[in-house]
């Protein structure tokens, strides 16, 4: 029986990776996805990049040959369609999106089950972060942008699993979700570079289920607002969080970026989420 929702992440000694090539790199503009040098005849390996109006996503699928290329192609199309649909339907900058209509009071969150789920996720993360993640404190009204990207990736990943693809990675900027195994048959080897200080030694993770979310590397000044003051957050350079679900990791990273070092108290020893980077300016 496959249980792919249980997070499995190891932090091996980086020295062990000195002669082992990572499958994925986060936080560096070059070589974000490294192709596996090995070829397995029992595997259908697909790499596809899709651009929406707000983001670029790279999907890597590894499926057994018995699933068939047609089924793998359908899984990929289904996941891409989900990413595009979320961009069109929930983008807060689109005046006709469900989020914009919700802000104007034209509809209620209960009108559409996915919208209700999105609002519930925002409310849960506001409680989990002592109000530092607050989609209702953004200028202009409700704006789920702090976790919308992670939510979109997780929904696309769910489409892959529903279509029988259980070994995959979805990368968006400095965020990613992985499940299952890389093309070489082992865990995905992920080198997480510091979001700002590129000369640092990267942290190395081995993952078969998990996510990495980062806030503070978009290049847009003031893109994260302190919900308590309404002013741009300025304490940290960037914040990176690892855990089981990218929606939650994204929201935690956004909140940590806003709260600064005080937000590190959210990541207790028993927590499923861990802060990788939280550097002061």
mmCIF file of N, CA, C and O in Angstrom, residues 194-195 200 215 235-241 253 256-257 260-264 267 275-281:
data_model
loop_
_atom_site.group_PDB
_atom_site.id
_atom_site.type_symbol
_atom_site.label_atom_id
_atom_site.label_comp_id
_atom_site.label_asym_id
_atom_site.label_seq_id
_atom_site.Cartn_x
_atom_site.Cartn_y
_atom_site.Cartn_z
ATOM 1 N N UNK A 194 20.853 29.275 -0.267
ATOM 2 C CA UNK A 194 20.361 30.441 0.456
ATOM 3 C C UNK A 194 19.713 31.396 -0.544
ATOM 4 O O UNK A 194 20.265 31.640 -1.623
ATOM 5 N N UNK A 195 18.538 31.935 -0.228
ATOM 6 C CA UNK A 195 17.820 32.762 -1.201
ATOM 7 C C UNK A 195 18.568 34.019 -1.619
ATOM 8 O O UNK A 195 18.317 34.552 -2.698
ATOM 9 N N UNK A 200 26.967 30.709 0.005
ATOM 10 C CA UNK A 200 26.818 29.762 1.121
ATOM 11 C C UNK A 200 26.707 28.332 0.597
ATOM 12 O O UNK A 200 26.181 28.083 -0.480
ATOM 13 N N UNK A 215 9.681 32.866 0.959
ATOM 14 C CA UNK A 215 9.142 34.216 0.799
ATOM 15 C C UNK A 215 10.293 35.204 0.867
ATOM 16 O O UNK A 215 11.230 35.023 1.640
ATOM 17 N N UNK A 235 12.150 43.122 8.298
ATOM 18 C CA UNK A 235 13.094 42.540 9.249
ATOM 19 C C UNK A 235 14.024 41.511 8.616
ATOM 20 O O UNK A 235 15.200 41.417 8.979
ATOM 21 N N UNK A 236 13.492 40.705 7.675
ATOM 22 C CA UNK A 236 14.268 39.592 7.129
ATOM 23 C C UNK A 236 14.607 39.813 5.661
ATOM 24 O O UNK A 236 13.899 40.516 4.938
ATOM 25 N N UNK A 237 15.686 39.173 5.242
ATOM 26 C CA UNK A 237 16.040 39.134 3.827
ATOM 27 C C UNK A 237 15.145 38.156 3.074
ATOM 28 O O UNK A 237 14.721 38.414 1.949
ATOM 29 N N UNK A 238 14.902 37.016 3.681
ATOM 30 C CA UNK A 238 14.081 35.965 3.087
ATOM 31 C C UNK A 238 13.765 34.951 4.166
ATOM 32 O O UNK A 238 14.413 34.908 5.214
ATOM 33 N N UNK A 239 12.748 34.138 3.914
ATOM 34 C CA UNK A 239 12.378 33.073 4.849
ATOM 35 C C UNK A 239 12.023 31.826 4.051
ATOM 36 O O UNK A 239 11.282 31.902 3.068
ATOM 37 N N UNK A 240 12.566 30.682 4.471
ATOM 38 C CA UNK A 240 12.312 29.407 3.804
ATOM 39 C C UNK A 240 11.854 28.391 4.841
ATOM 40 O O UNK A 240 12.477 28.249 5.894
ATOM 41 N N UNK A 241 10.774 27.678 4.515
ATOM 42 C CA UNK A 241 10.184 26.701 5.436
ATOM 43 C C UNK A 241 9.983 25.388 4.695
ATOM 44 O O UNK A 241 9.565 25.369 3.527
ATOM 45 N N UNK A 253 6.159 30.687 5.550
ATOM 46 C CA UNK A 253 7.283 31.496 5.064
ATOM 47 C C UNK A 253 6.882 32.961 4.949
ATOM 48 O O UNK A 253 7.648 33.861 5.318
ATOM 49 N N UNK A 256 6.576 34.288 8.530
ATOM 50 C CA UNK A 256 7.895 34.416 9.144
ATOM 51 C C UNK A 256 8.634 35.632 8.590
ATOM 52 O O UNK A 256 9.308 36.359 9.334
ATOM 53 N N UNK A 257 8.503 35.858 7.292
ATOM 54 C CA UNK A 257 9.121 37.030 6.680
ATOM 55 C C UNK A 257 8.568 38.312 7.305
ATOM 56 O O UNK A 257 9.302 39.280 7.516
ATOM 57 N N UNK A 260 9.573 38.239 11.408
ATOM 58 C CA UNK A 260 10.973 38.254 11.782
ATOM 59 C C UNK A 260 11.302 37.121 12.741
ATOM 60 O O UNK A 260 10.556 36.140 12.854
ATOM 61 N N UNK A 261 12.403 37.217 13.485
ATOM 62 C CA UNK A 261 12.843 36.128 14.366
ATOM 63 C C UNK A 261 11.795 35.681 15.373
ATOM 64 O O UNK A 261 11.824 34.523 15.813
ATOM 65 N N UNK A 262 10.858 36.552 15.748
ATOM 66 C CA UNK A 262 9.819 36.156 16.702
ATOM 67 C C UNK A 262 8.992 34.988 16.173
ATOM 68 O O UNK A 262 8.460 34.192 16.953
ATOM 69 N N UNK A 263 8.902 34.857 14.856
ATOM 70 C CA UNK A 263 8.114 33.782 14.282
ATOM 71 C C UNK A 263 8.733 32.413 14.415
ATOM 72 O O UNK A 263 8.065 31.401 14.174
ATOM 73 N N UNK A 264 9.993 32.330 14.806
ATOM 74 C CA UNK A 264 10.641 31.029 14.950
ATOM 75 C C UNK A 264 10.016 30.191 16.058
ATOM 76 O O UNK A 264 10.202 28.975 16.092
ATOM 77 N N UNK A 267 7.856 26.978 15.229
ATOM 78 C CA UNK A 267 8.425 25.719 14.761
ATOM 79 C C UNK A 267 9.024 24.955 15.933
ATOM 80 O O UNK A 267 10.233 24.912 16.132
ATOM 81 N N UNK A 275 11.889 25.858 9.896
ATOM 82 C CA UNK A 275 12.455 27.010 9.189
ATOM 83 C C UNK A 275 13.881 26.704 8.782
ATOM 84 O O UNK A 275 14.710 26.355 9.612
ATOM 85 N N UNK A 276 14.163 26.794 7.486
ATOM 86 C CA UNK A 276 15.522 26.564 6.997
ATOM 87 C C UNK A 276 16.346 27.838 6.998
ATOM 88 O O UNK A 276 17.509 27.838 7.373
ATOM 89 N N UNK A 277 15.738 28.938 6.514
ATOM 90 C CA UNK A 277 16.422 30.223 6.479
ATOM 91 C C UNK A 277 15.497 31.295 7.035
ATOM 92 O O UNK A 277 14.314 31.338 6.713
ATOM 93 N N UNK A 278 16.053 32.166 7.889
ATOM 94 C CA UNK A 278 15.332 33.312 8.424
ATOM 95 C C UNK A 278 16.384 34.333 8.825
ATOM 96 O O UNK A 278 16.640 34.570 9.999
ATOM 97 N N UNK A 279 16.992 34.957 7.828
ATOM 98 C CA UNK A 279 18.123 35.845 8.066
ATOM 99 C C UNK A 279 17.683 37.300 8.200
ATOM 100 O O UNK A 279 16.897 37.797 7.377
ATOM 101 N N UNK A 280 18.206 37.965 9.211
ATOM 102 C CA UNK A 280 17.928 39.380 9.388
ATOM 103 C C UNK A 280 18.574 40.201 8.269
ATOM 104 O O UNK A 280 19.538 39.788 7.658
ATOM 105 N N UNK A 281 18.021 41.390 8.057
ATOM 106 C CA UNK A 281 18.666 42.321 7.124
ATOM 107 C C UNK A 281 19.946 42.846 7.756
ATOM 108 O O UNK A 281 20.031 42.996 8.943
#
